[in-house]
Every structure is written in structure tokens, then in C-alpha cells.
XYZ file of C-alpha atoms in Angstrom:
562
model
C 15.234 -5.985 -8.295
C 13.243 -9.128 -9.792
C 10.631 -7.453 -11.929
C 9.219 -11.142 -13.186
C 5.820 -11.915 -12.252
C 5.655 -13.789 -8.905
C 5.155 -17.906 -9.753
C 2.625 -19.192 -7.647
C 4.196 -22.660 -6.593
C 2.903 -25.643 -4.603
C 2.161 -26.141 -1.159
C 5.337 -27.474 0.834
C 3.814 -31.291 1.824
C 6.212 -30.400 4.815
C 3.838 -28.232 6.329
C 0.681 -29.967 7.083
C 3.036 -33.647 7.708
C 1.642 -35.617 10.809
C 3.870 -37.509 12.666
C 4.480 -40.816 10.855
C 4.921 -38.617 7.805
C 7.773 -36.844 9.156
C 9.642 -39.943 10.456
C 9.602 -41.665 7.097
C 10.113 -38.691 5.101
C 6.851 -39.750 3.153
C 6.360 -35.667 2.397
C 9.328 -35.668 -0.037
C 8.590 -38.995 -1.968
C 6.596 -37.219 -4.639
C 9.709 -35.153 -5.769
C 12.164 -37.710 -5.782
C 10.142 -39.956 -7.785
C 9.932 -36.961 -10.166
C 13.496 -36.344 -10.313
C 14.152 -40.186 -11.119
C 11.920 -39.894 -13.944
C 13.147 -36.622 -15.369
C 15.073 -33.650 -14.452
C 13.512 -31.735 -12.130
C 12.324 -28.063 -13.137
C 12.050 -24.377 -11.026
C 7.743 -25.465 -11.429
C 8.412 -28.485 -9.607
C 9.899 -27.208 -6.109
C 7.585 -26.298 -3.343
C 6.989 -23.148 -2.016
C 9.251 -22.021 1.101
C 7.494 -23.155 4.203
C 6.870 -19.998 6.423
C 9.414 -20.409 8.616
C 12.355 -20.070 6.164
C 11.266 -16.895 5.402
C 14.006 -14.454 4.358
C 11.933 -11.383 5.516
C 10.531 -12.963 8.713
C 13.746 -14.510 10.094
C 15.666 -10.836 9.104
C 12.899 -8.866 10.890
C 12.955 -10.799 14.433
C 17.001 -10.848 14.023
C 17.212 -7.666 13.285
C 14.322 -7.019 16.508
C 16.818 -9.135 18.851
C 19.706 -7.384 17.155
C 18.250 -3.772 18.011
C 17.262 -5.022 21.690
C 21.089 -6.185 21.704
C 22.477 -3.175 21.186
C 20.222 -1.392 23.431
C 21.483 -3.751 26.522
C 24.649 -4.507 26.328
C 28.180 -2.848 25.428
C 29.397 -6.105 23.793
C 26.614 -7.281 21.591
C 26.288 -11.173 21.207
C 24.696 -12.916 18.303
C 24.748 -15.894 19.865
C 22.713 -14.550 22.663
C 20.294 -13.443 19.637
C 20.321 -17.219 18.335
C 19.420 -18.641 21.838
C 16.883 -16.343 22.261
C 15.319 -17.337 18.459
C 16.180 -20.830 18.559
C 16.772 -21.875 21.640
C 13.747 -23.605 22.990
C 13.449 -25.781 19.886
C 17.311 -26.578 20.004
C 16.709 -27.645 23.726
C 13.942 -29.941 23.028
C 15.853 -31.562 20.265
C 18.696 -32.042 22.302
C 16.745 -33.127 24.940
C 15.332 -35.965 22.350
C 18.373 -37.367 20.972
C 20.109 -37.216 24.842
C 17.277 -39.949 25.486
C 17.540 -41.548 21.841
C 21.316 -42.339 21.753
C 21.980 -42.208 25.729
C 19.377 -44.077 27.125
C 18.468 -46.311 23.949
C 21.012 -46.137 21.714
C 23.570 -46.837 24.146
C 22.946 -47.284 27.891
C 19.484 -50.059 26.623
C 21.677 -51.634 23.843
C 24.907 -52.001 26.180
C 23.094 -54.153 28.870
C 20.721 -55.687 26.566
C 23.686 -56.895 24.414
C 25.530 -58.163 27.573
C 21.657 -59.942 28.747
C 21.334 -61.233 25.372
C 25.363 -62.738 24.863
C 25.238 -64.495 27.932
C 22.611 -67.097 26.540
C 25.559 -68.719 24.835
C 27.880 -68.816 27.610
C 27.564 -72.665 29.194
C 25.487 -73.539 31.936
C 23.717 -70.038 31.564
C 20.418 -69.334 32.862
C 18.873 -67.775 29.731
C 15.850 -69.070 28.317
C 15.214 -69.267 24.577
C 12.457 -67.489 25.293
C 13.945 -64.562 26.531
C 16.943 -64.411 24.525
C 14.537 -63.954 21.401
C 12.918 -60.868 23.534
C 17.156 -59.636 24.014
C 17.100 -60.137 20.688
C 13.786 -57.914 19.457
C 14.655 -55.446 22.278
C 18.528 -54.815 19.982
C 16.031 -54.909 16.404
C 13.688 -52.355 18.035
C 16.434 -50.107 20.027
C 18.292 -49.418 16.458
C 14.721 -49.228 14.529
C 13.819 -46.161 16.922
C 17.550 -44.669 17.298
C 17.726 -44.451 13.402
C 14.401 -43.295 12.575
C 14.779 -40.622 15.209
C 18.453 -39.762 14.673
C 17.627 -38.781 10.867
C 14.858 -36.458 11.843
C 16.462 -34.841 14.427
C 19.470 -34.410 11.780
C 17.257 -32.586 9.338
C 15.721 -30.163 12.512
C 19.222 -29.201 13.590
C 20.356 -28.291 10.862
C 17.467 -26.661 9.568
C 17.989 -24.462 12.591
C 21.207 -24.063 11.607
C 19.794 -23.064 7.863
C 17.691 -20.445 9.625
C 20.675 -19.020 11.307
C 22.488 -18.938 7.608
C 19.139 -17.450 6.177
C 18.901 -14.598 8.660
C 22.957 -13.758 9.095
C 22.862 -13.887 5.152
C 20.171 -11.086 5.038
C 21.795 -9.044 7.844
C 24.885 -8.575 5.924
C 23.482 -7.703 2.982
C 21.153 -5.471 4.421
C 24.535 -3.998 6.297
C 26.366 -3.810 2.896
C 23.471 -1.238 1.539
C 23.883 1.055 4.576
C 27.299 0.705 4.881
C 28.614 4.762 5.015
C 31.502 5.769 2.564
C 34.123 5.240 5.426
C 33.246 1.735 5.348
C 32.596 0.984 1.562
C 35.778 -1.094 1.098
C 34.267 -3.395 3.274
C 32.514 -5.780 0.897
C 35.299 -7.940 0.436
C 34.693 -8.750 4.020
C 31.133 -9.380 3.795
C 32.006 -11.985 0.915
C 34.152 -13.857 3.039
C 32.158 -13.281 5.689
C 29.127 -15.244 3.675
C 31.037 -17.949 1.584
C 33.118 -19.195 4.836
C 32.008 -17.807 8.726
C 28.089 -17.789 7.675
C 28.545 -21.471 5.844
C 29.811 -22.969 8.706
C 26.292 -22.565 10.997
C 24.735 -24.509 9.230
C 25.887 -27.787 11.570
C 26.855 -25.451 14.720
C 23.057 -27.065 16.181
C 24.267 -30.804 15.734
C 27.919 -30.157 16.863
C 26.459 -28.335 20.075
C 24.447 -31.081 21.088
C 27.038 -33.645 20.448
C 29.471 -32.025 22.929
C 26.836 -31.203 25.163
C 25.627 -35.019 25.246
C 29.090 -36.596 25.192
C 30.287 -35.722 29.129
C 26.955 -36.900 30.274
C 27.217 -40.012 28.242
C 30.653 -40.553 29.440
C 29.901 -40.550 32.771
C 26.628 -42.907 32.461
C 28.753 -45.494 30.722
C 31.169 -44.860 33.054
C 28.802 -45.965 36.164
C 27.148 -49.129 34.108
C 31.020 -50.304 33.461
C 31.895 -49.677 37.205
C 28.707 -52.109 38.219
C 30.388 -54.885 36.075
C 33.848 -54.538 36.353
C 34.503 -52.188 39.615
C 37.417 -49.996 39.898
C 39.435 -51.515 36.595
C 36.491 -48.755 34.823
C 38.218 -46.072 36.744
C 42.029 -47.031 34.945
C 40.462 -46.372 31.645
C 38.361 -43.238 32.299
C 41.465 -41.740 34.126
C 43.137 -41.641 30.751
C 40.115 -40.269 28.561
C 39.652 -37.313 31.353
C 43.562 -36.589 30.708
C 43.011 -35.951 27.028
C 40.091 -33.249 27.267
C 42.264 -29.907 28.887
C 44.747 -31.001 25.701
C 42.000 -31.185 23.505
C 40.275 -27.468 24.626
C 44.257 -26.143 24.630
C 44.289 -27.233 20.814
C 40.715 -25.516 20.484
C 42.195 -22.672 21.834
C 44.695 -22.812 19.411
C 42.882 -23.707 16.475
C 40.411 -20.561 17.183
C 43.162 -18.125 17.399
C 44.357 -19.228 14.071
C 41.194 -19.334 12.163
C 40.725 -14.983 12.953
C 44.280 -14.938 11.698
C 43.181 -17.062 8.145
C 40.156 -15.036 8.305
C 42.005 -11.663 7.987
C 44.345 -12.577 5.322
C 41.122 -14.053 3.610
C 39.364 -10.638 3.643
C 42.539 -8.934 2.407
C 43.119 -11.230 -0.469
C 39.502 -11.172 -1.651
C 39.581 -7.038 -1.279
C 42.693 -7.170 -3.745
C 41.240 -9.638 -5.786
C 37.864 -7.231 -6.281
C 39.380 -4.492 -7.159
C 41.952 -6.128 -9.666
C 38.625 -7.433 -11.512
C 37.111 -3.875 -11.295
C 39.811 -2.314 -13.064
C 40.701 -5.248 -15.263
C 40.833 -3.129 -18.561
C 43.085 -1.087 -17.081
C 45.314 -4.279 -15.936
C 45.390 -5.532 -19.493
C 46.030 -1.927 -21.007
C 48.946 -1.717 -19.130
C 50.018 -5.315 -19.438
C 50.216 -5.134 -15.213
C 48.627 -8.907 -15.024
C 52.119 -10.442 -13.830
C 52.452 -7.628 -10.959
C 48.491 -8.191 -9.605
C 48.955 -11.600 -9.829
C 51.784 -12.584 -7.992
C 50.464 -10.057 -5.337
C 47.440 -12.267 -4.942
C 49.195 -15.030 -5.104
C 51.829 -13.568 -1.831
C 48.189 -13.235 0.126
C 47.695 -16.465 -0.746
C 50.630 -18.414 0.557
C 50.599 -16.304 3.647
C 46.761 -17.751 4.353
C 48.188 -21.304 3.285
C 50.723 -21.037 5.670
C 48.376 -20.139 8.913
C 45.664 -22.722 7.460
C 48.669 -25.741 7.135
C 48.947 -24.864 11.067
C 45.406 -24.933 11.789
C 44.845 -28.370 9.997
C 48.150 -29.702 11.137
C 46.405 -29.192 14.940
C 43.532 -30.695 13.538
C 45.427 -33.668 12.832
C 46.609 -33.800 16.349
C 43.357 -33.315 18.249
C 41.926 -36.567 15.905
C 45.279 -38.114 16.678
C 44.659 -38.133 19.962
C 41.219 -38.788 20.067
C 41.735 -42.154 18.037
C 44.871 -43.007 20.406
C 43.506 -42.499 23.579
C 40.360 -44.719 22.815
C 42.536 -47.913 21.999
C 44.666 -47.341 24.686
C 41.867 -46.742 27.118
C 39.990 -49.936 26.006
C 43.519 -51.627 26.673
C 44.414 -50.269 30.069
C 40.871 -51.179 31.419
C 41.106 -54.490 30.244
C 44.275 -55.421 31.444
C 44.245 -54.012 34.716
C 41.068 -55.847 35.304
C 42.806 -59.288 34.507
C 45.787 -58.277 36.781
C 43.714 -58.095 39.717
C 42.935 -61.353 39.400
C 39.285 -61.170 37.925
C 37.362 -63.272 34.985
C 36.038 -62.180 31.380
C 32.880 -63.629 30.756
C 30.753 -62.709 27.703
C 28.370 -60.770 29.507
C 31.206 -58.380 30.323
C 33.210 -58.496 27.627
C 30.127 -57.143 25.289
C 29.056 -54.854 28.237
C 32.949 -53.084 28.255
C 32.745 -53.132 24.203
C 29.725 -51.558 24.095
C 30.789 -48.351 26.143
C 34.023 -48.364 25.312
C 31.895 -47.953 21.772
C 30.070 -44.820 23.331
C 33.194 -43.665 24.615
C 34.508 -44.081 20.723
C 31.829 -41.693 19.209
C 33.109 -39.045 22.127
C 36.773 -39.419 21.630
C 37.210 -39.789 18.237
C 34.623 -37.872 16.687
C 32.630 -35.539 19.411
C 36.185 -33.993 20.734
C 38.202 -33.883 17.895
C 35.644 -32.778 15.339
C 33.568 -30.603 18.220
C 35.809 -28.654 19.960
C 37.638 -27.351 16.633
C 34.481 -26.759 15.127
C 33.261 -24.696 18.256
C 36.289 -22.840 17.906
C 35.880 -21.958 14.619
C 31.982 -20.827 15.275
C 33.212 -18.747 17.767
C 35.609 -17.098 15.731
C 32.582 -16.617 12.834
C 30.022 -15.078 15.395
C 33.283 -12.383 16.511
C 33.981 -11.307 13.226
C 29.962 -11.123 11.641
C 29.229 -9.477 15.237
C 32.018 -6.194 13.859
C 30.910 -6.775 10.390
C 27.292 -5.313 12.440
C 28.798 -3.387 14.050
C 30.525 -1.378 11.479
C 28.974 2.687 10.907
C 26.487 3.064 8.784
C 24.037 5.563 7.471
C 21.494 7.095 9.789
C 17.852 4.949 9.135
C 16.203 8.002 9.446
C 17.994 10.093 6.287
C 17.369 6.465 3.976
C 13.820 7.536 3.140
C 11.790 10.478 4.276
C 14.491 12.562 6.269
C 12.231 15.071 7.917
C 8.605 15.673 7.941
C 9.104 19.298 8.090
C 7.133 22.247 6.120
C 10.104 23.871 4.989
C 12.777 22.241 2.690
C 16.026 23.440 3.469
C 19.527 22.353 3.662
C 21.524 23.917 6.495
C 25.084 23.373 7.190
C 26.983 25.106 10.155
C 30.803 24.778 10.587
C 30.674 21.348 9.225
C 34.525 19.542 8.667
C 34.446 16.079 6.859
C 38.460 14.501 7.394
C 38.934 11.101 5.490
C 42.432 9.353 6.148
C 43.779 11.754 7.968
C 43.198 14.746 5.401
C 40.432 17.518 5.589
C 38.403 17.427 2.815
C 35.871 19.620 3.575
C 36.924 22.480 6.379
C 34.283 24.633 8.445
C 31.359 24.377 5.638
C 28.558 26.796 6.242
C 25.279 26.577 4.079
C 21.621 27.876 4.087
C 19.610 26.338 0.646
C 16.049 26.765 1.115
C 14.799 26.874 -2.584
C 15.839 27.163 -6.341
C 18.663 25.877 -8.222
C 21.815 26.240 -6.244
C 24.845 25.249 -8.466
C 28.473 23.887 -6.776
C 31.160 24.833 -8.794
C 34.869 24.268 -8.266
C 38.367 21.779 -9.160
C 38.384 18.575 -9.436
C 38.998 17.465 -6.073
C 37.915 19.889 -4.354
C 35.182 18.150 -2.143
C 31.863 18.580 -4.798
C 30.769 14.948 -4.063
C 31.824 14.703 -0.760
C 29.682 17.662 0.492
C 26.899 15.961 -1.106
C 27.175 12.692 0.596
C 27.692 14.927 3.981
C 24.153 15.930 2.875
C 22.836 12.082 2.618
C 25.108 11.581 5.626
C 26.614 9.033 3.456
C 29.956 10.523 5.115
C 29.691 11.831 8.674
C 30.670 15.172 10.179
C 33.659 15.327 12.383
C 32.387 19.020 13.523
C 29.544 20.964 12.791
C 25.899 20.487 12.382
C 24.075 19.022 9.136
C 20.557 19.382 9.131
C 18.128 18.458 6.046
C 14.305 18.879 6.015
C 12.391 17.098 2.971
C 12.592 13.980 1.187
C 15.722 13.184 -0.957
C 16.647 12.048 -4.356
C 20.207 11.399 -5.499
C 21.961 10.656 -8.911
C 25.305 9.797 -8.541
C 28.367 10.819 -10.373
C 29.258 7.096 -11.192
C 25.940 5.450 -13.073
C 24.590 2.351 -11.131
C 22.750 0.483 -13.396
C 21.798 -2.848 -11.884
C 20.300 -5.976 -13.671
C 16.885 -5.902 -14.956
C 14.516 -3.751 -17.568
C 15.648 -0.241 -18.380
C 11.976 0.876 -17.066
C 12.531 -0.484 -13.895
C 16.004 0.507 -13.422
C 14.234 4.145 -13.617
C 11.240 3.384 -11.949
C 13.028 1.178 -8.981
C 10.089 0.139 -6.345
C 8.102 3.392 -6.655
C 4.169 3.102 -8.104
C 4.539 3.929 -12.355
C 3.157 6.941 -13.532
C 2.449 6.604 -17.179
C 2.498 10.960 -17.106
C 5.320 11.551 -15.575
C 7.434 8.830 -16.643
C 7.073 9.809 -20.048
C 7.828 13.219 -18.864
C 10.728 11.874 -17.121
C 12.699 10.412 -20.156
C 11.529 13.316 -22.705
C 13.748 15.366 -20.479
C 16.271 13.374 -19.981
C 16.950 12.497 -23.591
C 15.954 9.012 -23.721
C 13.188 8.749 -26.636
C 15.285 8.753 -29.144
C 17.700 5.875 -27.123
C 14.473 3.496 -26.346
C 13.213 3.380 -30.454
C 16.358 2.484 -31.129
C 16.851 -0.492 -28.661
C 14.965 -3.890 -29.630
C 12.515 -3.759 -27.147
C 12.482 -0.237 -25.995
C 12.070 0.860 -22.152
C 11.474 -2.809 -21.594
C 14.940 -3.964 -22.761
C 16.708 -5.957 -20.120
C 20.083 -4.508 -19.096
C 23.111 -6.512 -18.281
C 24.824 -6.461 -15.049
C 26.465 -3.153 -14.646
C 25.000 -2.322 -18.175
C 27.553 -3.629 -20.562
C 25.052 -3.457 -23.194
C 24.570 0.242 -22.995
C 26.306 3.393 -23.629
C 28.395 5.772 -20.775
C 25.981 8.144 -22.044
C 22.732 6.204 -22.050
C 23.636 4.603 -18.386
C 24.466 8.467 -17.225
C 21.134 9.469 -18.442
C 19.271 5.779 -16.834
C 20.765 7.263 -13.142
C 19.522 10.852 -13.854
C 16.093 9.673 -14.453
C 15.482 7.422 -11.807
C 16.313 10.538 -9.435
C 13.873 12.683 -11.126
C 11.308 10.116 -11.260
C 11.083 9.931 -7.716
C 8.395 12.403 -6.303
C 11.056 13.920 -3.893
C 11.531 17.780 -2.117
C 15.414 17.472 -2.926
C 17.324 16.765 -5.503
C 20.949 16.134 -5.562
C 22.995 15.923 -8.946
C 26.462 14.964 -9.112
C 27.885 16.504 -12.067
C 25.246 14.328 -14.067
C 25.674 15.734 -17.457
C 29.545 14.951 -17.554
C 29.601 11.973 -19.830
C 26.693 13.644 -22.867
C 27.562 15.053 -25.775
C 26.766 18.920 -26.220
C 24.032 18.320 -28.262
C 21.866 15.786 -25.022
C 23.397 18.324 -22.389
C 21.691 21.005 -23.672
């Protein structure tokens, strides 16, 4: 929780950038002359333009994301990103298919071939309009470039918005994860640092493939005007690579959800061997953790060397089948009998050029890459999917009169073992106290209660509004009055009430700067005692109709207890 006063920052330029603005990137000048005359500072970055919004972009995904799950059995979340994005992603794709087709590549080809036969002898060509060739080449690059950059930045600032929302989704998830699925964050780490990372481009990559078949076949027809059926010889042997190239995508996909599970395994181990590092080193166990990480690791090494060795192939090919394309056409065009002039020559270089982009970087980077995005979207769409806490027991449970717990035959079995068996329970006011062994289901019944762990039998129903201090302190990063108060309005009364009973007075006089020292993450700086106290009193602070304490007092001396 970030309990620093909000920083009013400066108005994104971005935002209110006409046209010519935007195509010379004029808006950012100001803060790149700033960082070549100085390092730049947190004051000098704009604010976030509106839509880059964390909490917009997670409310219409999670909107979509409801309406998903509502109409289908198989959610998609790349039916949710069409459905945000996909009317700006078509009219940027519809831009650069006429920048680079019908400019960049189709104008330039026949231009070049115009302008090249000038210096062929005897030619035709004026001066006159070789100089206009010429200008029409300057002025096809000058508008391919300056449009190709911006269209860079707005694909993959759709693909940033994609990041921004999954990002927020599966941190939201990891807060209502239930128990059953706790051991799960390893997941959503990997999950974030690799399958999220990779949208960022998915836009550009899209568009590319999408483009290259239509470009192949437009080049196709201008080389078949110049050059007749030799054209044909060529394409014959760029068509033959493409069912090898989406086999190896095939491949390549299949392999990246096996890296990814190893991944999420290694990182899980890895986790908990930092968690319980004092134990490690206690018990001098760092050898026996270590080579077990290391054992995950060469198994994920070994199914990544495979997926970059077909990597390797699909460029292979793509770099192969270009030359020898370019070759074939050529010579079979000679064999039948035919002349090169320098019209033609430039006219077959220049698509065989646009055929270069699609063979050797479209197709072997593209269909890999879709592969892999694929893959991502599977594994953050059962990350989603995973059980969680009911929404409606996270805040105000029930908006009943009476506040009761009432439990009827309710059985909780974790991993195969009953924990709790055929509970009944009526609490509808008082102090009710639940003794027993440790082990014997204490904490479990009272996460059945948050429904925190779900009921394989039995009904759980509870009326009122809950507060919960957990056996295990969480203390999280930030003052030690807002790790008590945490989001709810201060009340100068009862917060001082609040910590007389819970023993903290005589803790805040003697810490430097009293309620408003900062704490440490997982508050290293502060006692077992002190942090068991910290979680007690943010329970009791809240203004609730339920409160349920896991054996709070167990780490106070006698003395605080009583």
C-alpha cells in the first residue's frame, strides 16, 4: 500500500499531439534534451496518458473476462483482446498493408525498374522524367519510414496495454487465489516475467504474417507481367517451404508448454528454498537444495536447446529458400531463351527483396513467435481460471440483521485426507473459543468460514461483515500506522483505543518515529511479538460484525497476553 502523498506530474505532450507532431516525435523532444543535459529524475516523467491506465484497462478486461466466462465453456483471452483492441489493430494494419505493400514495395519495385531503364542504350527516358523516377524513390522511403516508426510505437503500445491489463489480472488472481491454490505463485511469476513479456510485439508480428501472403502474391503478379511463367519456378519453391515452416511452429509450440512447466516447477522450488533459507543454512542443507534446482534446470535446458535448435531450422530455411528461389527464377527464365534487361533485372530484385522480408524474417521469426503467444494465452487463460474465493465473502458477506455463523455437516478434504469431517455449528453472539491439538483443523475451520477453503459437503453460511487476523503475521511494506489502518478512513478514537489494547504504546515510544515508523518488507525490523500484535490490530481496527482470531496471542509473553 503506497501511503506517500500522490505527486502531481506533468501533462503527457502525447496527449493533445496533432498530426505532424506525432510523425516526428516532436512531443518527446523536451525530455530527451533533458536527459542529455542531466540525468533524468521521477519529477521529470509525464503523467500516464489515460489510456495506460492500470485500473481502466483491468476493469474492461476483467468486464470482457466476466462476459467470457458467461458465454463460452472454453474461455479465450484472445477473443477478449480482439474485442479491446481490435479495431485499432485493424486500422493499423490496414495502414502499413498500404505503406510497405503498395509504397514501400509494389511503387518502389516498378518505379526502380522505370527509373533504371534511363541508362540502358537507346532508351526512351527523358531526363526529365528520370529526375521525377528519381523523387518518386526519395519520397516513397520518406513516407514508408516516417509511417513505419509510428505505426511501430502504436503496435506495440497495444501490445503494452495487453501486458498492463494481463499484469493486473494476475495479480488481482494471486489475492483471491483460495488455499487449494496458494502454491500457485510461482506460476504467476513465470507467468509475468516470460508468457506476459512476450505480448508486448504479438501486434507487430500479427500484422507481419498477416501482410506477408498478400504481399507475396502481389509481387508475385507484377513479376509474372515482366517475366511470365519463369515467376511461377520461383514461387513454386517459396509455397513448398510454408507447411514445413507451420510443422516446425507446431513443434516449437508444443515445446515451449513443456519449458513452461519445468519453469513453474523450478521457480516454486526456488521460492520456497528462499523462504526457509535460515533453516537451509542451520542445517547446512545448501548442497542438497541446490543441486535440486540445478536438476530442474538442466531438464528446462534440455527442452529449450530443442526449441532453439528448431528455431535454427525454420531461419535456415527461410534464408535458403530465398537464394535459391531468386536462382531458379532467374535461370529458368534464361533457359527459355529470354533477355535480362535492366528494367527487369531491378524489377525481379526488388520482389525477390519483398519476398526476402517474408522468408527470412516474417516466417521464421512469425510463425515461432505465434506459437509461442499461443502457448502464453493457454497457460494465463488456467492461471484465470484457477478457484478462487467467492467475491461476495471478500468484503461485506451478507447484509443480514442477524450475525451468525452456521455450519451444517460441513467436510473440508485437502490431498486426499479429511481434515475437517461432518462440522456442525450455530454462533450467533459472544465469545466462542476453539480449543483442541495441534493439527487438529483450528485454522482450517476458520478459513472454511472466509471460504478461503471450500466445502466438499455441507452448507457454510455467514451473515455480517468479517475481520480476520491470521495465525502467521503479514506485515507488508510501509508505516506501522498504515499497516493497522490498511485503506479504511483513521479514527484518531478508536485507533488509539485499538493499540492501548493491543499492547502497542509502550512498542511505538520506543521506536524512532513511533506509529509512523516505516516497516521493512515482511518486517525484519520488528519483533515476532510486535508483528503478532501489528496483525491483531489491524483486525480490530476494522469496524466489522465478526471477528476471527487465529490463536493470536501465541507468540507474547505472559505479561502482553494478559
Amino acid at each position: 500500500m503506497d501511503c506517500s502523498d500522490q505527486k502531481i506530474r506533468t501533462q503527457n505532450p502525447r496527449g493533445k499531439a496533432g498530426l505532424f507532431n506525432i510523425l516526428l516525435f516532436k512531443y518527446a523532444f523536451n525530455i530527451i534534451y533533458t536527459g542529455t543535459r542531466r540525468n533524468l529524475k521521477m519529477d521529470d516523467i509525464y503523467e500516464v496518458l489515460p489510456n495506460f491506465e492500470a485500473s481502466q484497462l483491468y476493469s474492461r478486461m476483467t468486464q470482457e473476462w466476466q462476459k467470457e466466462l458467461k458465454t463460452s465453456k472454453n474461455p479465450s483471452i484472445f477473443k477478449i483482446f480482439l474485442r479491446m483492441f481490435g479495431w485499432e489493430f485493424a486500422l493499423w494494419g490496414i495502414g502499413i498493408f498500404i505503406a510497405v505493400l503498395f509504397i514501400g514495395d509494389m511503387a518502389h519495385t516498378i518505379v526502380m525498374g522505370k527509373f533504371m531503364t534511363y541508362f540502358e542504350p537507346g532508351t526512351n527516358v527523358t531526363l526529365k522524367e528520370a529526375l521525377l523516377y528519381a523523387s518518386g524513390l526519395i519520397g516513397a522511403k520518406v513516407v514508408v519510414q516516417l509511417y513505419d516508426n509510428t505505426y511501430l510505437l502504436a503496435v506495440w503500445s497495444i501490445g503494452l496495454r495487453m501486458q498492463i491489463a494481463c499484469n493486473t489480472m494476475v495479480y488481482r488472481k494471486c489475492l483471491r487465489l483460495n488455499s487449494k491454490n496458494q502454491n500457485n505463485h510461482g506460476r504467476a511469476v513465470t507467468i509475468i516475467t516470460k508468457d506476459i513479456a512476450q505480448l508486448l510485439t504479438v501486434a507487430d508480428c500479427a500484422h507481419m504474417l498477416l501482410i506477408g501472403f498478400p504481399k507475396f502474391f502481389v509481387m508475385l503478379y507484377i513479376m509474372y507481367t515482366y517475366i511470365g511463367v519463369s515467376a511461377l519456378a520461383g514461387a513454386a519453391i517459396v509455397m513448398a517451404t510454408v507447411p514445413v515452416n507451420a510443422l516446425l511452429g507446431i513443434l516449437i509450440s508444443k515445446y515451449r508448454l513443456k519449458t513452461a512447466a519445468q519453469t513453474d516447477q523450478r521457480v516454486k522450488i526456488t521460492q520456497e528454498m528462499l523462504t526457509a533459507m535460515r533453516i537451509i543454512k542451520m542445517h547446512t542443507w545448501e548442497k542438497f537444495f541446490s543441486n535440486t534446482i540445478d536438476k530442474r534446470r538442466g531438464k528446462e535446458m534440455k527442452i529449450l536447446r530443442i526449441v532453439y535448435y528448431l528455431k535454427a531450422v525454420v531461419f535456415a530455411i527461410g534464408q535458403l529458400s530465398y537464394r535459391f528461389a531468386f536462382y531458379v527464377c532467374v535461370l529458368t527464365y534464361v533457359a527459355l531463351g529470354n533477355h535480362v534487361t535492366a528494367e527487369k533485372a531491378f524489377v525481379i530484385i526488388g520482389c525477390f527483396g519483398a519476398f526476402e522480408s517474408l522468408l527470412t524474417d516474417y516466417m521464421p521469426n512469425g510463425i515461432p513467435q505465434m506459437a509461442e503467444y499461443k502457448a502464453s494465452l493457454l497457460r494465463i487463460t488456467n492461471f484465470l481460471m484457477l478457484e478462487e474465493v467467492p467475491t461476495p465473502l471478500s468484503g461485506d458477506i451478507h447484509n443480514s440483521i442477524d450475525r451468525t455463523i452456521d455450519l451444517k455437516g460441513a467436510t473440508v478434504t485437502t490431498e486426499g485426507a479429511t481434515v475437517l469431517a461432518g462440522i456442525s455449528l450455530n454462533v450467533s453472539g459472544g465469545l466462542t473459543v476453539v480449543a483442541g491439538p495441534t493439527g487438529s483443523g483450528k485454522s482450517t475451520l476458520l478459513k472454511l468460514l472466509l471460504h478461503d477453503v471450500p466445502a466438499n459437503s455441507g452448507e457454510v453460511n455467514v451473515c455480517g461483515k468479517v475481520s480476520y487476523a491470521s495465525q502467521e503475521p503479514w506485515i507488508f511494506p510501509s508505516t506501522i500506522r498504515q499497516n493497522i489502518t490498511f485503506g479504511e478512513s483513521f479514527n484518531e478514537k478508536r485507533y488509539q483505543r485499538v493499540i492501548e489494547v493491543c499492547a502497542l504504546i509502550h512498542d511505538f515510544n520506543a521506536l524512532p518515529n513511533g506509529d509512523q515508523t516505516f516497516v521493512s518488507d515482511r518486517g525484519l525490523n520488528l519483533s515476532r511479538g510486535q508483528k503478532v500484535r501489528i496483525n491483531l490490530a489491524r483486525a480490530i481496527y476494522k469496524e466489522a460484525d465478526i471477528y476471527l482470531l487465529d490463536d493470536c496471542l501465541s507468540s507474547v509473553d505472559g505479561r502482553v497476553g494478559k
